[in-house]
């Protein structure tokens, strides 16, 4: 790892000229990172010790990483999902979630300071991820970490919780007293959705596997249906104002749409933009996927009177602040089942691929 000496004349002159352009030269100039040089299995991941740390833009924050959780998006990207977008940009650094300490801030950052513990998540399309000793995020992608939560536990929360937040709070705008159905409540996004809806005062039903029944009930769901043993459509009664489908199969979409009230919102995590772009190329795939989404939206408005959405995670400072508040109060938790040192990232990805660790998340610790 290369480090500027703070007192050097060379650094003072360089930093002055960079500051005039709105950039801050980092104290750390290169660091260790997990690199994805090509798509494939866990064996393609490489640890390199000389990865460049870019200079900070005005609204960016340099974070000394302490823990990062492995999301399904990480393993899917490694295997080639989104290759039409990410392929030309290889090698990449994977990772979206992070918990750590502020090492440096851009010239326009006001809400965070050096030395502060923070956690947050990058946008799904970010090119430089968090599997690294020093990660760069924008100010609105981070929030102070509650002192009552460890870096490991904090790193498991933001990406999943912000995905659920965008669906339920930004899109469906759920309100107290409404009924919410979460299809696939045993995963991190589903569990986050249950807890967010319960905190809003909603009545929540969910589907999950038998190993997650106790967990989703403890999170506040009023009804948990084991889809492996029960007829879900017979077991779930009544109608719902919002349905979040984390599974995204044709049968779960049909069921979810049919269980909505007029004006209700169906949201699926399995939107087709990336997969369609991978199949047809990005120039044809983006307009084609947009057309498919618009067709479905018009179809369901006409036939069922409901709103249909593909939902994705995005940075949301209001959502992140609420997630922080709920986490600090013990009302939003994502269980961590196993940790690996970042030097064992291949083993961690293999465990994720082979579903050796369920139902909790896998976290990489960065020492």
CSV table of C-alpha atoms in Angstrom, one decimal:
chain,number,residue,atom,x,y,z
A,1,UNK,CA,0.0,0.0,0.0
A,2,UNK,CA,1.4,3.4,-1.0
A,3,UNK,CA,0.8,6.4,1.3
A,4,UNK,CA,1.5,10.1,0.8
A,5,UNK,CA,3.5,11.7,3.5
A,6,UNK,CA,1.3,14.5,4.8
A,7,UNK,CA,4.2,16.9,5.3
A,8,UNK,CA,5.8,16.5,1.8
A,9,UNK,CA,6.1,19.5,-0.4
A,10,UNK,CA,5.1,17.4,-3.4
A,11,UNK,CA,1.8,16.5,-1.9
A,12,UNK,CA,1.0,20.0,-0.8
A,13,UNK,CA,1.4,21.4,-4.3
A,14,UNK,CA,-0.4,18.5,-5.9
A,15,UNK,CA,-3.3,18.7,-3.5
A,16,UNK,CA,-3.6,22.4,-4.0
A,17,UNK,CA,-4.0,22.0,-7.8
A,18,UNK,CA,-6.4,19.1,-7.4
A,19,UNK,CA,-8.5,21.1,-4.9
A,20,UNK,CA,-9.0,23.9,-7.5
A,21,UNK,CA,-10.7,21.3,-9.7
A,22,UNK,CA,-12.9,20.1,-6.9
A,23,UNK,CA,-11.0,16.9,-6.3
A,24,UNK,CA,-9.2,15.7,-3.2
A,25,UNK,CA,-6.0,13.5,-3.5
A,26,UNK,CA,-6.3,10.6,-1.2
A,27,UNK,CA,-3.7,9.8,1.4
A,28,UNK,CA,-3.9,6.2,0.2
A,29,UNK,CA,-2.9,5.9,-3.5
A,30,UNK,CA,-3.2,2.1,-4.0
A,31,UNK,CA,-4.5,-0.8,-1.9
A,32,UNK,CA,-5.6,-4.4,-1.8
A,33,UNK,CA,-8.8,-5.4,-3.7
A,34,UNK,CA,-10.5,-8.5,-5.0
A,35,UNK,CA,-10.5,-8.3,-8.8
A,36,UNK,CA,-12.8,-9.9,-11.3
A,37,UNK,CA,-10.6,-10.2,-14.4
A,38,UNK,CA,-13.1,-12.4,-16.4
A,39,UNK,CA,-16.5,-14.0,-15.8
A,40,UNK,CA,-16.7,-17.5,-14.3
A,41,UNK,CA,-16.7,-19.4,-11.1
A,42,UNK,CA,-15.2,-18.4,-7.7
A,43,UNK,CA,-11.8,-19.5,-9.0
A,44,UNK,CA,-11.6,-16.4,-11.3
A,45,UNK,CA,-11.4,-14.0,-8.3
A,46,UNK,CA,-8.0,-12.5,-7.7
A,47,UNK,CA,-6.6,-10.6,-4.8
A,48,UNK,CA,-4.2,-7.8,-5.9
A,49,UNK,CA,-2.3,-5.5,-3.6
A,50,UNK,CA,-1.6,-2.6,-6.0
A,51,UNK,CA,-5.0,-1.5,-7.1
A,52,UNK,CA,-5.2,2.3,-7.7
A,53,UNK,CA,-7.4,4.4,-5.4
A,54,UNK,CA,-9.0,7.2,-7.5
A,55,UNK,CA,-9.0,10.8,-6.3
A,56,UNK,CA,-12.2,11.8,-4.5
A,57,UNK,CA,-14.8,13.9,-6.4
A,58,UNK,CA,-16.5,16.7,-4.3
A,59,UNK,CA,-19.3,14.5,-3.0
A,60,UNK,CA,-17.4,11.3,-2.5
A,61,UNK,CA,-16.1,9.6,0.7
A,62,UNK,CA,-13.2,7.3,1.1
A,63,UNK,CA,-14.1,4.4,3.5
A,64,UNK,CA,-11.6,2.1,5.2
A,65,UNK,CA,-13.5,-1.1,4.8
A,66,UNK,CA,-14.1,-3.3,7.8
A,67,UNK,CA,-16.8,-5.7,6.5
A,68,UNK,CA,-18.7,-6.3,3.3
A,69,UNK,CA,-21.6,-8.8,2.8
A,70,UNK,CA,-21.9,-11.0,-0.3
A,71,UNK,CA,-25.2,-10.3,-2.2
A,72,UNK,CA,-26.7,-12.5,-4.9
A,73,UNK,CA,-25.9,-9.7,-7.3
A,74,UNK,CA,-22.2,-10.3,-6.6
A,75,UNK,CA,-22.2,-13.9,-7.5
A,76,UNK,CA,-24.4,-13.4,-10.5
A,77,UNK,CA,-22.1,-10.6,-11.8
A,78,UNK,CA,-19.1,-12.8,-11.3
A,79,UNK,CA,-20.8,-15.6,-13.3
A,80,UNK,CA,-21.6,-13.2,-16.2
A,81,UNK,CA,-24.9,-11.5,-15.4
A,82,UNK,CA,-24.9,-8.0,-16.9
A,83,UNK,CA,-22.0,-8.9,-19.2
A,84,UNK,CA,-23.4,-6.5,-21.8
A,85,UNK,CA,-22.8,-3.7,-19.4
A,86,UNK,CA,-19.8,-4.9,-17.4
A,87,UNK,CA,-17.9,-7.0,-19.9
A,88,UNK,CA,-16.2,-4.0,-21.7
A,89,UNK,CA,-15.2,-2.6,-18.3
A,90,UNK,CA,-13.3,-5.7,-16.9
A,91,UNK,CA,-11.4,-6.0,-14.6
A,92,UNK,CA,-13.9,-5.0,-12.0
A,93,UNK,CA,-14.1,-4.9,-8.2
A,94,UNK,CA,-17.3,-6.6,-6.9
A,95,UNK,CA,-19.3,-5.7,-3.8
A,96,UNK,CA,-22.1,-3.4,-2.9
A,97,UNK,CA,-22.5,-3.4,0.9
A,98,UNK,CA,-20.0,-1.9,3.2
A,99,UNK,CA,-19.3,-1.0,6.8
A,100,UNK,CA,-16.2,0.8,7.9
A,101,UNK,CA,-14.5,4.1,8.8
A,102,UNK,CA,-14.3,7.4,7.0
A,103,UNK,CA,-10.7,7.9,5.8
A,104,UNK,CA,-11.2,11.0,3.7
A,105,UNK,CA,-14.0,13.2,2.4
A,106,UNK,CA,-14.5,15.3,-0.8
A,107,UNK,CA,-14.7,19.1,-0.7
A,108,UNK,CA,-18.5,19.2,-0.7
A,109,UNK,CA,-19.1,16.5,1.9
A,110,UNK,CA,-20.8,18.0,5.0
A,111,UNK,CA,-22.6,15.2,6.9
A,112,UNK,CA,-19.7,12.9,7.5
A,113,UNK,CA,-16.2,13.4,9.0
A,114,UNK,CA,-12.9,11.5,9.1
A,115,UNK,CA,-12.8,8.8,11.7
A,116,UNK,CA,-16.6,8.3,11.8
A,117,UNK,CA,-18.0,4.7,11.5
A,118,UNK,CA,-20.4,4.5,8.6
A,119,UNK,CA,-22.3,1.9,6.6
A,120,UNK,CA,-24.1,2.0,3.2
A,121,UNK,CA,-24.3,0.5,-0.2
A,122,UNK,CA,-23.3,1.3,-3.8
A,123,UNK,CA,-25.7,1.4,-6.8
A,124,UNK,CA,-26.0,-2.0,-8.7
A,125,UNK,CA,-24.1,-0.6,-11.7
A,126,UNK,CA,-21.1,0.8,-9.8
A,127,UNK,CA,-17.9,-0.2,-11.4
A,128,UNK,CA,-15.6,0.0,-8.4
A,129,UNK,CA,-17.1,-2.1,-5.7
A,130,UNK,CA,-16.5,-2.7,-2.0
A,131,UNK,CA,-14.3,-5.8,-1.9
A,132,UNK,CA,-11.3,-3.7,-1.2
A,133,UNK,CA,-9.4,-2.1,1.7
A,134,UNK,CA,-10.5,1.3,0.6
A,135,UNK,CA,-13.8,1.9,-1.1
A,136,UNK,CA,-15.3,5.1,-2.6
A,137,UNK,CA,-19.0,6.0,-2.2
A,138,UNK,CA,-21.0,9.1,-2.6
A,139,UNK,CA,-22.1,11.0,0.5
A,140,UNK,CA,-25.8,10.0,0.0
A,141,UNK,CA,-24.8,6.3,-0.1
A,142,UNK,CA,-23.6,6.3,3.5
A,143,UNK,CA,-24.9,7.0,6.9
A,144,UNK,CA,-23.4,6.9,10.4
A,145,UNK,CA,-23.3,3.3,11.8
A,146,UNK,CA,-25.1,2.8,15.1
A,147,UNK,CA,-22.6,2.1,17.9
A,148,UNK,CA,-24.8,-0.8,19.0
A,149,UNK,CA,-24.2,-2.7,15.8
A,150,UNK,CA,-20.9,-4.4,14.8
A,151,UNK,CA,-19.3,-3.8,11.4
A,152,UNK,CA,-20.1,-7.3,10.4
A,153,UNK,CA,-23.8,-7.0,11.2
A,154,UNK,CA,-24.1,-3.5,9.7
A,155,UNK,CA,-22.6,-4.7,6.4
A,156,UNK,CA,-25.4,-7.2,5.9
A,157,UNK,CA,-28.2,-4.6,6.0
A,158,UNK,CA,-28.0,-1.7,3.5
A,159,UNK,CA,-28.3,-3.1,-0.1
A,160,UNK,CA,-31.1,-5.5,0.8
A,161,UNK,CA,-32.9,-3.0,2.9
A,162,UNK,CA,-32.7,-0.2,0.3
A,163,UNK,CA,-34.0,-2.6,-2.3
A,164,UNK,CA,-37.0,-3.3,-0.1
A,165,UNK,CA,-37.4,0.4,0.8
A,166,UNK,CA,-37.5,1.4,-2.9
A,167,UNK,CA,-40.3,-1.1,-3.6
A,168,UNK,CA,-42.5,-0.6,-0.6
A,169,UNK,CA,-41.9,3.0,0.4
A,170,UNK,CA,-40.8,4.8,-2.8
A,171,UNK,CA,-43.0,2.9,-5.3
A,172,UNK,CA,-46.0,1.4,-3.4
A,173,UNK,CA,-45.9,4.1,-0.7
A,174,UNK,CA,-47.3,1.7,1.9
A,175,UNK,CA,-49.2,3.1,4.8
A,176,UNK,CA,-50.3,2.1,8.3
A,177,UNK,CA,-53.1,-0.5,8.3
A,178,UNK,CA,-52.5,-1.8,4.7
A,179,UNK,CA,-51.9,-5.5,3.9
A,180,UNK,CA,-48.6,-6.4,2.3
A,181,UNK,CA,-47.6,-9.7,0.8
A,182,UNK,CA,-43.9,-10.6,0.5
A,183,UNK,CA,-43.3,-13.6,-1.8
A,184,UNK,CA,-40.0,-15.1,-0.7
A,185,UNK,CA,-39.6,-13.6,2.7
A,186,UNK,CA,-36.7,-15.8,3.8
A,187,UNK,CA,-34.0,-13.9,1.8
A,188,UNK,CA,-32.3,-10.7,2.9
A,189,UNK,CA,-34.6,-8.5,0.7
A,190,UNK,CA,-37.7,-10.3,1.8
A,191,UNK,CA,-36.8,-10.2,5.4
A,192,UNK,CA,-36.0,-6.5,5.1
A,193,UNK,CA,-39.4,-5.9,3.5
A,194,UNK,CA,-41.2,-7.7,6.3
A,195,UNK,CA,-39.5,-5.5,8.9
A,196,UNK,CA,-40.0,-2.3,7.0
A,197,UNK,CA,-43.7,-3.0,6.5
A,198,UNK,CA,-44.2,-4.0,10.1
A,199,UNK,CA,-42.5,-0.8,11.3
A,200,UNK,CA,-44.9,1.2,9.0
A,201,UNK,CA,-47.8,-0.5,10.8
A,202,UNK,CA,-48.8,-2.9,8.0
A,203,UNK,CA,-50.2,-6.4,8.2
A,204,UNK,CA,-47.7,-8.7,6.5
A,205,UNK,CA,-48.1,-12.2,5.0
A,206,UNK,CA,-45.2,-14.0,3.4
A,207,UNK,CA,-44.1,-17.2,1.7
A,208,UNK,CA,-40.8,-19.0,2.5
A,209,UNK,CA,-39.2,-22.3,3.0
A,210,UNK,CA,-39.6,-24.3,6.2
A,211,UNK,CA,-36.1,-23.2,7.5
A,212,UNK,CA,-37.2,-19.6,7.5
A,213,UNK,CA,-40.7,-19.9,9.1
A,214,UNK,CA,-39.5,-19.0,12.7
A,215,UNK,CA,-37.3,-16.2,11.4
A,216,UNK,CA,-40.1,-14.4,9.4
A,217,UNK,CA,-42.6,-14.7,12.2
A,218,UNK,CA,-40.1,-13.3,14.6
A,219,UNK,CA,-39.6,-10.4,12.2
A,220,UNK,CA,-43.3,-9.5,12.5
A,221,UNK,CA,-45.1,-11.4,9.7
A,222,UNK,CA,-48.6,-12.4,10.8
A,223,UNK,CA,-48.8,-15.3,8.4
A,224,UNK,CA,-46.0,-17.4,7.0
A,225,UNK,CA,-46.8,-20.1,4.4
A,226,UNK,CA,-44.3,-22.8,3.6
A,227,UNK,CA,-44.4,-23.0,-0.2
A,228,UNK,CA,-42.8,-26.5,-0.2
A,229,UNK,CA,-45.6,-28.1,1.8
A,230,UNK,CA,-48.7,-25.9,1.4
A,231,UNK,CA,-50.8,-24.7,-1.5
A,232,UNK,CA,-49.9,-21.1,-1.3
A,233,UNK,CA,-52.9,-19.7,-3.2
A,234,UNK,CA,-55.3,-21.6,-0.9
A,235,UNK,CA,-53.5,-20.7,2.3
A,236,UNK,CA,-53.3,-16.9,1.6
A,237,UNK,CA,-56.7,-15.2,2.1
A,238,UNK,CA,-57.9,-11.8,1.2
A,239,UNK,CA,-56.3,-9.1,-0.9
A,240,UNK,CA,-53.3,-6.9,-0.5
A,241,UNK,CA,-52.3,-3.3,-1.2
A,242,UNK,CA,-48.8,-4.2,-2.2
A,243,UNK,CA,-47.0,-7.4,-3.3
A,244,UNK,CA,-43.2,-7.7,-3.4
A,245,UNK,CA,-42.1,-10.7,-5.4
A,246,UNK,CA,-38.5,-11.6,-4.7
A,247,UNK,CA,-38.8,-14.9,-6.7
A,248,UNK,CA,-40.1,-13.5,-10.0
A,249,UNK,CA,-41.4,-16.7,-11.6
A,250,UNK,CA,-44.4,-16.7,-13.9
A,251,UNK,CA,-46.5,-18.5,-11.3
A,252,UNK,CA,-45.5,-16.1,-8.5
A,253,UNK,CA,-46.3,-13.2,-10.7
A,254,UNK,CA,-49.7,-14.6,-11.6
A,255,UNK,CA,-50.5,-15.3,-8.0
A,256,UNK,CA,-49.3,-11.9,-6.8
A,257,UNK,CA,-51.2,-9.9,-9.4
A,258,UNK,CA,-54.4,-11.8,-8.6
A,259,UNK,CA,-54.1,-11.1,-4.9
A,260,UNK,CA,-53.9,-7.3,-5.3
A,261,UNK,CA,-56.7,-4.9,-4.7
A,262,UNK,CA,-57.6,-2.3,-7.4
A,263,UNK,CA,-54.9,0.3,-7.5
A,264,UNK,CA,-52.4,-2.0,-5.7
A,265,UNK,CA,-48.8,-2.4,-6.6
A,266,UNK,CA,-47.0,-5.6,-7.8
A,267,UNK,CA,-43.2,-5.3,-7.7
A,268,UNK,CA,-40.7,-7.9,-8.8
A,269,UNK,CA,-36.9,-8.0,-8.2
A,270,UNK,CA,-36.5,-10.1,-11.4
A,271,UNK,CA,-36.9,-7.4,-14.0
A,272,UNK,CA,-35.6,-8.3,-17.4
A,273,UNK,CA,-33.4,-5.3,-18.4
A,274,UNK,CA,-30.0,-6.9,-17.7
A,275,UNK,CA,-30.8,-10.4,-19.0
A,276,UNK,CA,-32.4,-9.1,-22.1
A,277,UNK,CA,-29.5,-6.8,-22.8
A,278,UNK,CA,-27.1,-9.7,-22.3
A,279,UNK,CA,-29.1,-11.7,-24.9
A,280,UNK,CA,-29.5,-9.0,-27.5
A,281,UNK,CA,-26.8,-6.5,-26.7
A,282,UNK,CA,-27.2,-3.3,-24.8
A,283,UNK,CA,-28.2,-1.2,-27.8
A,284,UNK,CA,-31.1,-3.4,-28.6
A,285,UNK,CA,-31.7,-4.8,-25.1
A,286,UNK,CA,-32.5,-1.6,-23.3
A,287,UNK,CA,-35.3,-0.4,-25.7
A,288,UNK,CA,-36.6,-3.9,-25.9
A,289,UNK,CA,-36.8,-4.4,-22.2
A,290,UNK,CA,-38.4,-1.0,-21.8
A,291,UNK,CA,-41.1,-2.0,-24.3
A,292,UNK,CA,-41.7,-5.3,-22.5
A,293,UNK,CA,-42.2,-3.4,-19.2
A,294,UNK,CA,-44.5,-0.8,-20.7
A,295,UNK,CA,-46.6,-3.6,-22.4
A,296,UNK,CA,-47.0,-5.4,-19.0
A,297,UNK,CA,-47.9,-2.2,-17.2
A,298,UNK,CA,-50.6,-1.3,-19.7
A,299,UNK,CA,-51.9,-4.9,-19.8
A,300,UNK,CA,-52.3,-5.2,-16.0
A,301,UNK,CA,-53.8,-1.7,-15.7
A,302,UNK,CA,-56.4,-2.7,-18.2
A,303,UNK,CA,-57.1,-6.3,-17.0
A,304,UNK,CA,-56.6,-5.9,-13.2
A,305,UNK,CA,-56.5,-2.2,-12.4
A,306,UNK,CA,-53.1,-2.6,-10.7
A,307,UNK,CA,-49.6,-1.1,-11.1
A,308,UNK,CA,-46.7,-3.4,-12.2
A,309,UNK,CA,-43.1,-2.6,-11.6
A,310,UNK,CA,-39.6,-3.9,-12.0
A,311,UNK,CA,-37.8,-2.7,-8.9
A,312,UNK,CA,-34.1,-2.2,-8.2
A,313,UNK,CA,-32.0,-0.8,-5.4
A,314,UNK,CA,-30.9,2.8,-5.6
A,315,UNK,CA,-29.3,5.3,-3.3
A,316,UNK,CA,-31.8,7.0,-1.1
A,317,UNK,CA,-30.6,9.2,1.8
A,318,UNK,CA,-34.0,9.3,3.4
A,319,UNK,CA,-34.3,5.5,3.2
A,320,UNK,CA,-30.8,5.0,4.5
A,321,UNK,CA,-31.5,7.3,7.5
A,322,UNK,CA,-34.7,5.3,8.3
A,323,UNK,CA,-32.9,2.0,7.9
A,324,UNK,CA,-30.2,3.3,10.3
A,325,UNK,CA,-32.9,4.4,12.9
A,326,UNK,CA,-34.7,1.0,12.7
A,327,UNK,CA,-31.4,-0.9,12.9
A,328,UNK,CA,-30.4,1.1,16.0
A,329,UNK,CA,-33.8,0.4,17.6
A,330,UNK,CA,-33.4,-3.4,16.9
A,331,UNK,CA,-36.4,-3.3,14.5
A,332,UNK,CA,-34.3,-4.2,11.3
A,333,UNK,CA,-31.9,-7.1,11.4
A,334,UNK,CA,-30.4,-9.3,8.8
A,335,UNK,CA,-28.9,-12.4,10.3
A,336,UNK,CA,-25.2,-13.2,9.4
A,337,UNK,CA,-24.6,-17.0,9.2
A,338,UNK,CA,-20.9,-17.1,8.5
A,339,UNK,CA,-17.9,-14.8,8.1
A,340,UNK,CA,-14.7,-15.3,6.0
A,341,UNK,CA,-11.6,-13.2,5.9
A,342,UNK,CA,-11.4,-11.4,2.6
A,343,UNK,CA,-8.4,-13.5,1.7
A,344,UNK,CA,-10.9,-16.5,1.5
A,345,UNK,CA,-13.2,-14.7,-0.9
A,346,UNK,CA,-13.2,-17.7,-3.3
A,347,UNK,CA,-14.3,-20.1,-0.5
A,348,UNK,CA,-17.0,-17.6,0.5
A,349,UNK,CA,-18.4,-17.3,-3.0
A,350,UNK,CA,-18.3,-21.1,-3.4
A,351,UNK,CA,-20.3,-21.4,-0.2
A,352,UNK,CA,-22.8,-18.9,-1.5
A,353,UNK,CA,-23.0,-20.7,-4.9
A,354,UNK,CA,-23.6,-24.1,-3.3
A,355,UNK,CA,-26.0,-22.8,-0.8
A,356,UNK,CA,-23.9,-24.2,2.0
A,357,UNK,CA,-24.9,-21.3,4.3
A,358,UNK,CA,-28.6,-20.6,4.7
A,359,UNK,CA,-30.6,-18.8,5.7
A,360,UNK,CA,-28.3,-16.0,6.9
A,361,UNK,CA,-25.8,-13.9,4.9
A,362,UNK,CA,-22.1,-14.4,4.3
A,363,UNK,CA,-19.8,-11.5,5.3
A,364,UNK,CA,-16.2,-10.9,4.3
A,365,UNK,CA,-14.1,-9.3,7.1
A,366,UNK,CA,-11.4,-6.9,6.1
A,367,UNK,CA,-8.5,-6.6,8.5
